[in-house]
Short mmCIF file of C-alpha atoms in Angstrom, two decimals:
data_model
loop_
_atom_site.label_atom_id
_atom_site.label_comp_id
_atom_site.label_asym_id
_atom_site.label_seq_id
_atom_site.Cartn_x
_atom_site.Cartn_y
_atom_site.Cartn_z
CA UNK A 1 -100.56 -25.92 43.74
CA UNK A 2 -99.36 -29.46 44.53
CA UNK A 3 -101.64 -32.27 43.52
CA UNK A 4 -103.88 -33.82 46.16
CA UNK A 5 -102.15 -36.46 48.37
CA UNK A 6 -103.98 -39.32 46.69
CA UNK A 7 -102.47 -38.19 43.37
CA UNK A 8 -99.00 -38.78 44.83
CA UNK A 9 -99.18 -42.15 46.62
CA UNK A 10 -95.90 -43.16 48.22
CA UNK A 11 -94.49 -46.64 48.50
CA UNK A 12 -91.53 -46.31 50.86
CA UNK A 13 -88.66 -48.58 49.83
CA UNK A 14 -87.30 -48.20 53.35
CA UNK A 15 -90.11 -48.04 55.96
CA UNK A 16 -87.93 -45.91 58.26
CA UNK A 17 -87.97 -43.11 55.67
CA UNK A 18 -91.66 -42.57 56.36
CA UNK A 19 -90.76 -41.37 59.87
CA UNK A 20 -88.24 -38.83 58.54
CA UNK A 21 -88.78 -35.40 56.96
CA UNK A 22 -88.15 -35.11 53.23
CA UNK A 23 -88.35 -32.07 51.01
CA UNK A 24 -88.58 -31.49 47.26
CA UNK A 25 -86.23 -28.76 45.96
CA UNK A 26 -87.90 -26.79 43.13
CA UNK A 27 -84.70 -24.81 42.46
CA UNK A 28 -82.10 -27.50 41.82
CA UNK A 29 -84.34 -30.51 41.10
CA UNK A 30 -87.69 -29.14 39.94
CA UNK A 31 -88.63 -31.79 37.40
CA UNK A 32 -89.12 -35.52 37.27
CA UNK A 33 -85.83 -37.46 37.08
CA UNK A 34 -85.05 -40.73 35.35
CA UNK A 35 -83.68 -43.61 37.45
CA UNK A 36 -80.21 -43.81 35.93
CA UNK A 37 -79.75 -40.04 36.23
CA UNK A 38 -80.56 -40.26 39.91
CA UNK A 39 -78.40 -43.29 40.71
CA UNK A 40 -75.36 -42.30 38.62
CA UNK A 41 -75.36 -38.55 39.12
CA UNK A 42 -77.68 -36.86 41.62
CA UNK A 43 -77.65 -39.29 44.54
CA UNK A 44 -73.87 -39.84 44.85
CA UNK A 45 -73.17 -36.15 44.25
CA UNK A 46 -75.41 -34.98 47.09
CA UNK A 47 -74.14 -37.81 49.31
CA UNK A 48 -70.64 -36.42 48.78
CA UNK A 49 -71.55 -33.05 50.31
CA UNK A 50 -70.89 -34.55 53.71
CA UNK A 51 -73.39 -32.54 55.76
CA UNK A 52 -76.58 -34.49 55.04
CA UNK A 53 -77.29 -37.33 57.42
CA UNK A 54 -79.30 -39.18 54.77
CA UNK A 55 -78.79 -39.67 51.04
CA UNK A 56 -81.56 -38.25 48.84
CA UNK A 57 -84.32 -40.58 47.72
CA UNK A 58 -86.32 -40.89 44.50
CA UNK A 59 -90.08 -40.94 45.02
CA UNK A 60 -92.31 -41.22 41.97
CA UNK A 61 -89.40 -39.92 39.85
CA UNK A 62 -88.90 -36.81 42.02
CA UNK A 63 -85.82 -36.23 44.17
CA UNK A 64 -86.45 -35.65 47.86
CA UNK A 65 -83.74 -34.42 50.22
CA UNK A 66 -83.60 -34.78 53.95
CA UNK A 67 -85.28 -31.69 55.36
CA UNK A 68 -82.47 -30.22 57.43
CA UNK A 69 -81.00 -26.74 57.34
CA UNK A 70 -77.26 -26.62 56.54
CA UNK A 71 -74.99 -25.29 59.29
CA UNK A 72 -74.74 -21.50 59.40
CA UNK A 73 -71.28 -19.90 59.04
CA UNK A 74 -69.83 -18.00 62.00
CA UNK A 75 -70.32 -14.26 62.20
CA UNK A 76 -68.21 -11.44 63.69
CA UNK A 77 -70.28 -11.61 66.87
CA UNK A 78 -68.72 -15.05 67.45
CA UNK A 79 -65.01 -15.22 68.17
CA UNK A 80 -63.34 -16.54 65.05
CA UNK A 81 -60.92 -19.43 65.52
CA UNK A 82 -57.28 -18.41 65.10
CA UNK A 83 -56.13 -18.69 61.50
CA UNK A 84 -59.64 -18.40 59.99
CA UNK A 85 -58.58 -15.99 57.26
CA UNK A 86 -55.52 -18.08 56.43
CA UNK A 87 -57.74 -21.14 56.00
CA UNK A 88 -60.09 -19.20 53.74
CA UNK A 89 -57.19 -18.05 51.58
CA UNK A 90 -55.92 -21.63 51.56
CA UNK A 91 -59.30 -22.65 50.16
CA UNK A 92 -58.74 -20.32 47.22
CA UNK A 93 -55.22 -21.60 46.63
CA UNK A 94 -56.30 -25.23 46.83
CA UNK A 95 -59.06 -24.59 44.29
CA UNK A 96 -56.69 -23.05 41.78
CA UNK A 97 -53.70 -25.33 42.25
CA UNK A 98 -55.18 -28.70 43.23
CA UNK A 99 -58.91 -29.02 42.60
CA UNK A 100 -59.09 -27.48 39.12
CA UNK A 101 -56.28 -29.74 37.78
CA UNK A 102 -57.95 -32.80 39.32
CA UNK A 103 -61.34 -31.93 37.87
CA UNK A 104 -59.87 -30.98 34.50
CA UNK A 105 -58.22 -34.39 34.26
CA UNK A 106 -61.60 -36.09 34.60
CA UNK A 107 -63.15 -33.64 32.14
CA UNK A 108 -60.48 -34.43 29.55
CA UNK A 109 -61.10 -38.16 29.97
CA UNK A 110 -64.85 -37.90 29.41
CA UNK A 111 -64.44 -35.37 26.61
CA UNK A 112 -61.81 -37.25 24.60
CA UNK A 113 -62.41 -40.96 25.21
CA UNK A 114 -64.00 -43.00 22.41
CA UNK A 115 -66.45 -44.97 24.53
CA UNK A 116 -67.97 -46.65 21.48
CA UNK A 117 -64.60 -48.33 20.86
CA UNK A 118 -64.47 -49.84 24.36
CA UNK A 119 -65.20 -53.51 24.99
CA UNK A 120 -68.45 -54.38 26.75
CA UNK A 121 -66.52 -55.19 29.91
CA UNK A 122 -64.58 -51.91 29.88
CA UNK A 123 -67.74 -49.90 29.24
CA UNK A 124 -69.49 -51.72 32.09
CA UNK A 125 -66.57 -50.84 34.39
CA UNK A 126 -66.91 -47.16 33.46
CA UNK A 127 -70.62 -47.19 34.26
CA UNK A 128 -69.94 -48.86 37.60
CA UNK A 129 -67.26 -46.37 38.65
CA UNK A 130 -69.14 -43.17 37.80
CA UNK A 131 -70.99 -42.96 41.17
CA UNK A 132 -67.63 -42.93 42.97
CA UNK A 133 -66.50 -39.96 40.85
CA UNK A 134 -69.79 -38.18 41.45
CA UNK A 135 -69.39 -38.69 45.21
CA UNK A 136 -65.91 -37.20 44.96
CA UNK A 137 -67.34 -34.29 42.98
CA UNK A 138 -69.84 -33.63 45.75
CA UNK A 139 -67.05 -33.60 48.30
CA UNK A 140 -65.06 -31.13 46.19
CA UNK A 141 -68.19 -29.02 45.77
CA UNK A 142 -68.42 -28.61 49.55
CA UNK A 143 -64.69 -27.92 49.90
CA UNK A 144 -64.97 -25.13 47.32
CA UNK A 145 -68.25 -23.46 48.23
CA UNK A 146 -67.79 -23.49 52.01
CA UNK A 147 -64.84 -21.05 52.18
CA UNK A 148 -66.48 -18.84 49.56
CA UNK A 149 -69.76 -18.65 51.45
CA UNK A 150 -68.07 -18.07 54.80
CA UNK A 151 -65.76 -15.36 53.42
CA UNK A 152 -68.57 -13.40 51.76
CA UNK A 153 -70.77 -13.68 54.84
CA UNK A 154 -67.95 -12.49 57.09
CA UNK A 155 -67.25 -9.59 54.73
CA UNK A 156 -70.88 -8.45 54.82
CA UNK A 157 -71.16 -8.72 58.61
CA UNK A 158 -67.79 -7.11 59.31
CA UNK A 159 -68.58 -4.26 56.93
CA UNK A 160 -71.94 -3.67 58.63
CA UNK A 161 -70.33 -3.73 62.08
CA UNK A 162 -67.58 -1.27 61.14
CA UNK A 163 -69.49 1.09 58.85
CA UNK A 164 -73.19 0.51 59.40
CA UNK A 165 -73.46 -0.15 55.67
CA UNK A 166 -75.55 -2.75 53.86
CA UNK A 167 -74.62 -6.14 52.46
CA UNK A 168 -74.86 -4.76 48.94
CA UNK A 169 -72.37 -2.01 49.80
CA UNK A 170 -69.99 -4.61 51.25
CA UNK A 171 -70.16 -6.85 48.20
CA UNK A 172 -69.31 -3.91 45.95
CA UNK A 173 -65.77 -4.31 47.33
CA UNK A 174 -65.40 -7.68 45.57
CA UNK A 175 -67.19 -6.93 42.31
CA UNK A 176 -65.46 -6.99 38.95
CA UNK A 177 -63.24 -10.03 39.42
CA UNK A 178 -65.19 -11.92 36.75
CA UNK A 179 -66.17 -15.58 36.59
CA UNK A 180 -66.63 -18.40 34.12
CA UNK A 181 -70.35 -17.58 34.08
CA UNK A 182 -69.56 -14.04 32.92
CA UNK A 183 -67.05 -15.39 30.40
CA UNK A 184 -69.75 -17.63 28.92
CA UNK A 185 -71.96 -14.61 28.26
CA UNK A 186 -69.09 -12.55 26.84
CA UNK A 187 -68.02 -15.41 24.56
CA UNK A 188 -71.54 -15.72 23.10
CA UNK A 189 -71.61 -11.94 22.67
CA UNK A 190 -68.42 -12.14 20.59
CA UNK A 191 -70.07 -14.77 18.40
CA UNK A 192 -73.01 -12.39 17.89
CA UNK A 193 -70.65 -9.58 16.89
CA UNK A 194 -69.06 -11.89 14.32
CA UNK A 195 -72.51 -12.78 12.96
CA UNK A 196 -73.36 -9.09 12.53
CA UNK A 197 -70.40 -8.84 10.16
CA UNK A 198 -71.84 -11.69 8.04
CA UNK A 199 -75.10 -10.30 6.56
CA UNK A 200 -76.32 -13.58 5.07
CA UNK A 201 -75.81 -15.43 8.35
CA UNK A 202 -77.27 -12.58 10.41
CA UNK A 203 -80.43 -12.47 8.29
CA UNK A 204 -80.83 -16.25 8.34
CA UNK A 205 -80.50 -16.53 12.13
CA UNK A 206 -83.04 -13.77 12.73
CA UNK A 207 -85.55 -15.26 10.31
CA UNK A 208 -85.06 -18.99 10.95
CA UNK A 209 -87.75 -20.90 12.81
CA UNK A 210 -86.77 -21.92 16.37
CA UNK A 211 -86.82 -25.61 15.44
CA UNK A 212 -84.61 -25.14 12.34
CA UNK A 213 -81.39 -27.13 12.14
CA UNK A 214 -79.26 -24.01 11.80
CA UNK A 215 -75.84 -25.61 11.61
CA UNK A 216 -76.98 -28.11 8.99
CA UNK A 217 -78.72 -25.43 6.92
CA UNK A 218 -75.65 -23.17 6.97
CA UNK A 219 -73.14 -25.93 6.37
CA UNK A 220 -73.30 -25.45 2.60
CA UNK A 221 -73.10 -21.63 2.77
CA UNK A 222 -69.46 -20.52 2.24
CA UNK A 223 -69.96 -17.21 4.06
CA UNK A 224 -71.15 -19.12 7.13
CA UNK A 225 -67.85 -20.93 7.79
CA UNK A 226 -66.48 -18.32 10.26
CA UNK A 227 -69.72 -18.45 12.24
CA UNK A 228 -69.93 -22.24 12.28
CA UNK A 229 -66.33 -22.50 13.49
CA UNK A 230 -66.84 -19.85 16.19
CA UNK A 231 -70.14 -21.36 17.34
CA UNK A 232 -68.63 -24.83 17.48
CA UNK A 233 -65.72 -23.49 19.57
CA UNK A 234 -68.20 -21.77 21.89
CA UNK A 235 -70.17 -24.96 22.38
CA UNK A 236 -67.03 -26.97 23.08
CA UNK A 237 -66.01 -24.50 25.78
CA UNK A 238 -69.37 -23.52 27.27
CA UNK A 239 -71.91 -25.90 25.74
CA UNK A 240 -71.55 -28.78 28.19
CA UNK A 241 -74.42 -27.51 30.27
CA UNK A 242 -78.17 -27.86 30.24
CA UNK A 243 -81.21 -26.59 32.03
CA UNK A 244 -82.19 -30.06 33.20
CA UNK A 245 -80.96 -33.25 34.80
CA UNK A 246 -78.22 -35.67 33.73
CA UNK A 247 -80.34 -37.26 30.99
CA UNK A 248 -81.15 -33.87 29.41
CA UNK A 249 -79.24 -33.07 26.20
CA UNK A 250 -76.62 -30.36 26.63
CA UNK A 251 -76.23 -27.24 24.50
CA UNK A 252 -73.39 -29.01 22.73
CA UNK A 253 -75.85 -31.71 21.67
CA UNK A 254 -79.04 -29.68 21.15
CA UNK A 255 -78.47 -26.10 20.03
CA UNK A 256 -81.91 -24.52 20.44
CA UNK A 257 -81.22 -22.66 23.71
CA UNK A 258 -77.85 -21.06 22.84
CA UNK A 259 -79.21 -20.12 19.40
CA UNK A 260 -82.21 -18.45 21.03
CA UNK A 261 -79.83 -16.47 23.24
CA UNK A 262 -77.69 -15.62 20.21
CA UNK A 263 -80.71 -14.28 18.32
CA UNK A 264 -81.52 -12.01 21.26
CA UNK A 265 -77.95 -10.72 21.25
CA UNK A 266 -78.29 -9.93 17.53
CA UNK A 267 -81.18 -7.63 18.40
CA UNK A 268 -79.07 -5.78 20.99
CA UNK A 269 -76.75 -2.99 19.86
CA UNK A 270 -75.79 -0.98 22.93
CA UNK A 271 -73.97 -3.51 25.11
CA UNK A 272 -70.19 -3.42 25.62
CA UNK A 273 -68.92 -6.18 27.96
CA UNK A 274 -65.42 -4.70 28.19
CA UNK A 275 -66.76 -1.28 29.18
CA UNK A 276 -69.04 -2.89 31.78
CA UNK A 277 -66.06 -4.72 33.28
CA UNK A 278 -63.95 -1.55 33.42
CA UNK A 279 -66.78 0.28 35.18
CA UNK A 280 -67.10 -2.49 37.78
CA UNK A 281 -63.39 -2.32 38.54
CA UNK A 282 -63.44 1.47 38.79
CA UNK A 283 -66.43 1.39 41.13
CA UNK A 284 -64.76 -1.28 43.28
CA UNK A 285 -61.57 0.75 43.60
CA UNK A 286 -63.45 3.93 44.45
CA UNK A 287 -65.69 2.22 47.02
CA UNK A 288 -62.70 0.53 48.68
CA UNK A 289 -60.74 3.76 48.86
CA UNK A 290 -63.69 5.65 50.31
CA UNK A 291 -64.54 3.18 53.05
CA UNK A 292 -60.93 2.63 54.10
CA UNK A 293 -60.39 6.39 54.40
CA UNK A 294 -63.26 6.61 56.88
CA UNK A 295 -62.05 3.90 59.26
CA UNK A 296 -59.73 4.12 62.23
CA UNK A 297 -56.44 2.17 61.81
CA UNK A 298 -57.55 -0.85 63.87
CA UNK A 299 -60.89 -1.10 62.06
CA UNK A 300 -59.14 -0.67 58.70
CA UNK A 301 -56.88 -3.63 59.45
CA UNK A 302 -59.90 -5.77 60.36
CA UNK A 303 -61.69 -4.94 57.14
CA UNK A 304 -58.56 -5.41 55.05
CA UNK A 305 -58.04 -8.88 56.55
CA UNK A 306 -61.54 -10.10 55.74
CA UNK A 307 -61.52 -8.35 52.35
CA UNK A 308 -58.27 -10.04 51.37
CA UNK A 309 -59.75 -13.43 52.26
CA UNK A 310 -62.92 -12.65 50.32
CA UNK A 311 -60.97 -11.60 47.24
CA UNK A 312 -59.08 -14.89 47.24
CA UNK A 313 -62.32 -16.86 46.91
CA UNK A 314 -64.48 -14.34 45.05
CA UNK A 315 -64.73 -16.46 41.89
CA UNK A 316 -65.33 -19.80 43.57
CA UNK A 317 -69.12 -19.63 43.87
CA UNK A 318 -69.53 -19.28 40.09
CA UNK A 319 -66.40 -21.01 38.77
CA UNK A 320 -67.07 -24.28 40.58
CA UNK A 321 -70.32 -24.42 38.62
CA UNK A 322 -68.45 -24.37 35.33
CA UNK A 323 -65.95 -27.08 36.24
CA UNK A 324 -67.86 -29.35 38.62
CA UNK A 325 -71.59 -28.72 38.15
CA UNK A 326 -71.51 -28.32 34.37
CA UNK A 327 -68.62 -29.91 32.47
CA UNK A 328 -67.79 -32.74 34.88
CA UNK A 329 -71.51 -33.32 35.45
CA UNK A 330 -72.61 -33.52 31.81
CA UNK A 331 -69.63 -34.96 29.90
CA UNK A 332 -70.09 -38.51 31.30
CA UNK A 333 -73.31 -38.51 29.24
CA UNK A 334 -71.06 -39.53 26.34
CA UNK A 335 -70.23 -42.75 28.19
CA UNK A 336 -73.82 -43.49 29.24
CA UNK A 337 -75.18 -42.92 25.74
CA UNK A 338 -72.46 -45.19 24.33
CA UNK A 339 -73.77 -47.89 26.64
CA UNK A 340 -77.29 -47.15 25.45
CA UNK A 341 -76.25 -47.47 21.82
CA UNK A 342 -74.48 -50.75 22.57
CA UNK A 343 -77.58 -52.21 24.21
CA UNK A 344 -79.93 -50.89 21.52
CA UNK A 345 -77.71 -52.39 18.80
CA UNK A 346 -78.06 -55.75 20.53
CA UNK A 347 -81.83 -55.31 20.68
CA UNK A 348 -81.67 -55.14 24.48
CA UNK A 349 -83.26 -51.66 24.37
CA UNK A 350 -85.74 -50.05 21.99
CA UNK A 351 -83.39 -47.09 21.52
CA UNK A 352 -80.30 -45.62 23.20
CA UNK A 353 -82.23 -43.10 25.32
CA UNK A 354 -84.08 -45.91 27.09
CA UNK A 355 -80.87 -46.56 29.01
CA UNK A 356 -81.93 -43.71 31.32
CA UNK A 357 -84.83 -45.83 32.59
CA UNK A 358 -82.51 -48.53 33.94
CA UNK A 359 -80.53 -48.79 37.16
CA UNK A 360 -76.72 -49.01 37.10
CA UNK A 361 -76.59 -52.72 38.01
CA UNK A 362 -79.02 -53.47 35.18
CA UNK A 363 -76.79 -51.67 32.68
CA UNK A 364 -73.67 -53.40 33.97
CA UNK A 365 -75.33 -56.82 33.89
CA UNK A 366 -76.66 -56.29 30.38
CA UNK A 367 -73.24 -55.22 29.11
CA UNK A 368 -71.87 -58.33 30.78
CA UNK A 369 -74.11 -60.49 28.64
CA UNK A 370 -76.60 -61.42 31.32
CA UNK A 371 -79.90 -61.70 29.51
CA UNK A 372 -82.82 -59.99 31.17
CA UNK A 373 -86.07 -58.23 30.41
CA UNK A 374 -84.58 -54.71 30.45
CA UNK A 375 -86.27 -53.85 27.14
CA UNK A 376 -89.74 -54.35 28.57
CA UNK A 377 -88.67 -52.86 31.91
CA UNK A 378 -87.35 -49.67 30.32
CA UNK A 379 -90.53 -49.23 28.26
CA UNK A 380 -92.72 -49.64 31.35
CA UNK A 381 -90.60 -47.19 33.36
CA UNK A 382 -90.73 -44.66 30.55
CA UNK A 383 -94.52 -44.92 30.63
CA UNK A 384 -94.52 -44.33 34.40
CA UNK A 385 -92.10 -41.41 34.03
CA UNK A 386 -94.34 -39.67 31.50
CA UNK A 387 -97.24 -40.00 33.91
CA UNK A 388 -95.38 -38.69 36.95
CA UNK A 389 -93.81 -35.74 35.18
CA UNK A 390 -97.30 -34.25 34.76
CA UNK A 391 -97.83 -34.33 38.52
CA UNK A 392 -96.84 -31.47 40.83
CA UNK A 393 -94.98 -33.14 43.71
CA UNK A 394 -95.74 -32.10 47.29
CA UNK A 395 -93.01 -30.02 48.88
CA UNK A 396 -92.84 -32.13 52.03
CA UNK A 397 -93.37 -35.85 52.58
CA UNK A 398 -92.85 -38.05 55.60
CA UNK A 399 -92.52 -36.30 58.96
CA UNK A 400 -93.01 -32.51 59.33
CA UNK A 401 -89.82 -30.58 58.38
CA UNK A 402 -87.74 -28.97 61.15
CA UNK A 403 -87.79 -25.20 61.49
CA UNK A 404 -85.54 -23.44 58.97
CA UNK A 405 -85.30 -26.41 56.63
CA UNK A 406 -87.13 -24.59 53.85
CA UNK A 407 -85.08 -21.40 53.86
CA UNK A 408 -84.14 -21.75 50.18
CA UNK A 409 -87.57 -22.93 49.02
CA UNK A 410 -90.14 -20.49 47.56
CA UNK A 411 -92.46 -19.11 50.21
CA UNK A 412 -96.23 -19.34 49.88
CA UNK A 413 -97.42 -16.91 47.26
CA UNK A 414 -98.08 -13.40 48.47
CA UNK A 415 -100.66 -10.99 47.16
CA UNK A 416 -99.95 -7.70 45.45
CA UNK A 417 -99.91 -4.78 47.89
CA UNK A 418 -101.36 -2.00 45.85
CA UNK A 419 -99.18 -2.01 42.74
CA UNK A 420 -96.06 -3.32 44.48
CA UNK A 421 -94.32 -6.58 45.30
CA UNK A 422 -91.45 -6.85 47.77
CA UNK A 423 -88.48 -9.18 47.98
CA UNK A 424 -84.76 -9.21 48.72
CA UNK A 425 -82.88 -6.37 47.06
CA UNK A 426 -79.83 -8.25 45.80
CA UNK A 427 -78.26 -6.04 43.12
CA UNK A 428 -78.42 -2.27 43.28
CA UNK A 429 -80.04 0.02 40.75
CA UNK A 430 -83.40 0.95 39.31
CA UNK A 431 -84.70 -0.07 35.89
CA UNK A 432 -87.95 -0.09 33.99
CA UNK A 433 -89.00 -2.63 31.39
CA UNK A 434 -91.69 -4.96 30.18
CA UNK A 435 -92.24 -8.13 32.19
CA UNK A 436 -91.21 -11.33 30.44
CA UNK A 437 -92.07 -14.55 32.24
CA UNK A 438 -89.46 -17.20 31.37
CA UNK A 439 -90.59 -20.46 33.02
CA UNK A 440 -87.54 -22.48 31.96
CA UNK A 441 -84.28 -21.99 30.12
CA UNK A 442 -85.79 -23.64 27.06
CA UNK A 443 -88.03 -20.56 26.88
CA UNK A 444 -85.03 -18.22 26.57
CA UNK A 445 -86.17 -17.09 23.12
CA UNK A 446 -89.12 -15.27 24.73
CA UNK A 447 -86.82 -12.62 26.25
CA UNK A 448 -86.35 -9.45 24.21
CA UNK A 449 -83.72 -6.74 24.81
CA UNK A 450 -84.77 -4.49 27.68
CA UNK A 451 -87.29 -6.92 29.17
CA UNK A 452 -87.45 -7.60 32.90
CA UNK A 453 -86.60 -11.28 33.30
CA UNK A 454 -89.09 -12.90 35.70
CA UNK A 455 -88.70 -16.56 36.68
CA UNK A 456 -88.65 -18.91 39.65
CA UNK A 457 -84.86 -19.16 39.82
CA UNK A 458 -81.81 -18.93 37.59
CA UNK A 459 -78.70 -21.10 37.48
CA UNK A 460 -75.37 -20.44 35.68
CA UNK A 461 -76.59 -21.53 32.21
CA UNK A 462 -79.00 -18.56 32.31
CA UNK A 463 -76.13 -16.05 32.51
CA UNK A 464 -76.08 -14.88 28.84
CA UNK A 465 -79.64 -13.60 29.28
CA UNK A 466 -78.43 -11.10 31.87
CA UNK A 467 -76.68 -9.09 29.14
CA UNK A 468 -79.98 -8.26 27.41
CA UNK A 469 -82.43 -7.96 30.32
CA UNK A 470 -83.00 -4.62 32.05
CA UNK A 471 -83.58 -6.26 35.45
CA UNK A 472 -84.25 -9.66 36.99
CA UNK A 473 -86.94 -10.82 39.41
CA UNK A 474 -87.05 -14.33 40.86
CA UNK A 475 -89.20 -16.16 43.39
CA UNK A 476 -86.18 -17.63 45.20
CA UNK A 477 -82.63 -16.76 46.11
CA UNK A 478 -80.58 -14.64 48.47
CA UNK A 479 -77.77 -12.15 48.22
CA UNK A 480 -75.13 -14.86 47.67
CA UNK A 481 -77.13 -16.87 45.14
CA UNK A 482 -76.06 -17.28 41.53
CA UNK A 483 -78.73 -14.82 40.39
CA UNK A 484 -77.54 -12.12 42.78
CA UNK A 485 -73.83 -12.60 42.13
CA UNK A 486 -74.26 -12.53 38.38
CA UNK A 487 -76.71 -9.61 38.38
CA UNK A 488 -74.18 -7.51 40.29
CA UNK A 489 -71.48 -8.35 37.74
CA UNK A 490 -73.83 -7.20 34.97
CA UNK A 491 -74.91 -4.11 36.98
CA UNK A 492 -78.44 -5.42 36.62
CA UNK A 493 -81.03 -4.45 39.27
CA UNK A 494 -82.29 -7.63 40.91
CA UNK A 495 -85.03 -8.38 43.42
CA UNK A 496 -85.12 -11.99 44.60
CA UNK A 497 -87.43 -14.09 46.79
CA UNK A 498 -90.49 -12.27 45.41
CA UNK A 499 -93.22 -14.68 46.41
CA UNK A 500 -95.60 -15.45 43.56
CA UNK A 501 -93.83 -13.21 41.03
CA UNK A 502 -94.51 -15.49 38.06
CA UNK A 503 -98.22 -15.56 38.96
CA UNK A 504 -98.80 -11.97 40.00
CA UNK A 505 -96.85 -10.31 37.20
CA UNK A 506 -98.05 -10.60 33.60
CA UNK A 507 -96.18 -10.59 30.32
CA UNK A 508 -95.91 -7.10 28.88
CA UNK A 509 -96.64 -5.18 32.09
CA UNK A 510 -94.34 -2.19 32.54
CA UNK A 511 -92.61 -2.47 35.91
CA UNK A 512 -89.97 -0.59 37.85
CA UNK A 513 -87.47 -2.82 39.62
CA UNK A 514 -85.56 -1.27 42.52
CA UNK A 515 -82.74 -3.65 43.41
CA UNK A 516 -81.67 -1.52 46.35
CA UNK A 517 -85.06 -1.19 48.04
CA UNK A 518 -86.18 -4.68 47.02
CA UNK A 519 -89.38 -3.59 45.29
CA UNK A 520 -91.11 -4.39 42.00
CA UNK A 521 -93.70 -1.74 41.13
CA UNK A 522 -96.22 -1.92 38.29
CA UNK A 523 -96.17 1.43 36.49
CA UNK A 524 -98.10 0.68 33.31
#
């Protein structure tokens, strides 16, 4: 439950904000955020979306967004503007041919530049220009996700209109095209298969304590060289991600989370990613052939048109995460930490990580040689941050939120009805397994093969866990969320938006998850 109002006093920087509705997002911004993370990364990124009338604000180290529902995409019941499908396909082409090269250019810069070798002035310029890039990234994010969301929604609604079938049946027609999220899981699986061929490494990884410095310990073991090279390559490709905000170390910097996932893979012996992918493609082809054979010619043309558009953007919802929300989001940390090291070396900061408690203009001024009290300021703000991060922020502040503004926020917790919980069936199938509550990605090591993954929400960095779970249950999310999309690609039963799941279900309980009916039933 949120803390009492007097535990979250608000000092509005702009008095007009008090008359507006603001909402905390426990899915994308659940935890307390440091000032530099907010100003350099979160705020300009969200401002770039283009559909929010107000930029987000930071209140007691928590991000609050304007409480307004995003515009809904058109449905088949509304006449589509001429050329809609062409514009959707153009969105796919633009992503592949224009946006990816643009984003990759920025990624290469932040991955390869030696920021420590820059002059103070050049480093200050890089800090100052990052918000502009983040704003551009937010704009690209909208340009990529909008056609994908519209195309998948139109596919589901058109399919239902023409066949009477469900959304899950419709989305089966675009399964099996893969994504960078799936590739991340498959790549880690290949590392685990390599480890299994190296007995000394396999035994060490399974027996090592979670806090062990694995790479350092194995560095002097000759038989470990193939693993260390493969793991390093994996981290370079898929390790620029984290389960937290901009100031949180990535997997490439702190290895505990990917190693925990790797250990779980080592305990799993009956998973074949290639066979899973072949099965998805075969099912897609069979489902497409069957539905098309049942439609009249005019209806078949309608479905083929929307299906072709959906195919062209089928990877965008997940792939934009890899390029924009992960690599381009986290790699500029190298630049910020270089600035922190520079200021700490000059005794301006106690240590390099204290740079996160400054504001961009303070960093720029300090690099410019303008003496200030940023050392004391950063220490005081760190103290405040540690206090606020123990507080549960209220969901809404300011004016009451408009209707529909909280559609992606967890609903008030429900009670168990008999031995059953209900939610949104988002990936077909039925599976039984032991409940494993995983509060955060840093708890990934708790999941054992065959467990039912239960959490508030998952984001793309969670994907490798889907290969070892028997089913997934979350308190948030819909049929086009990351959790749902990825669960379908893993043929993993998934029930989402199960209110209170992490409270009502207990570790070790045997449950049956029906991803078609949308039920979670306790059976033992």
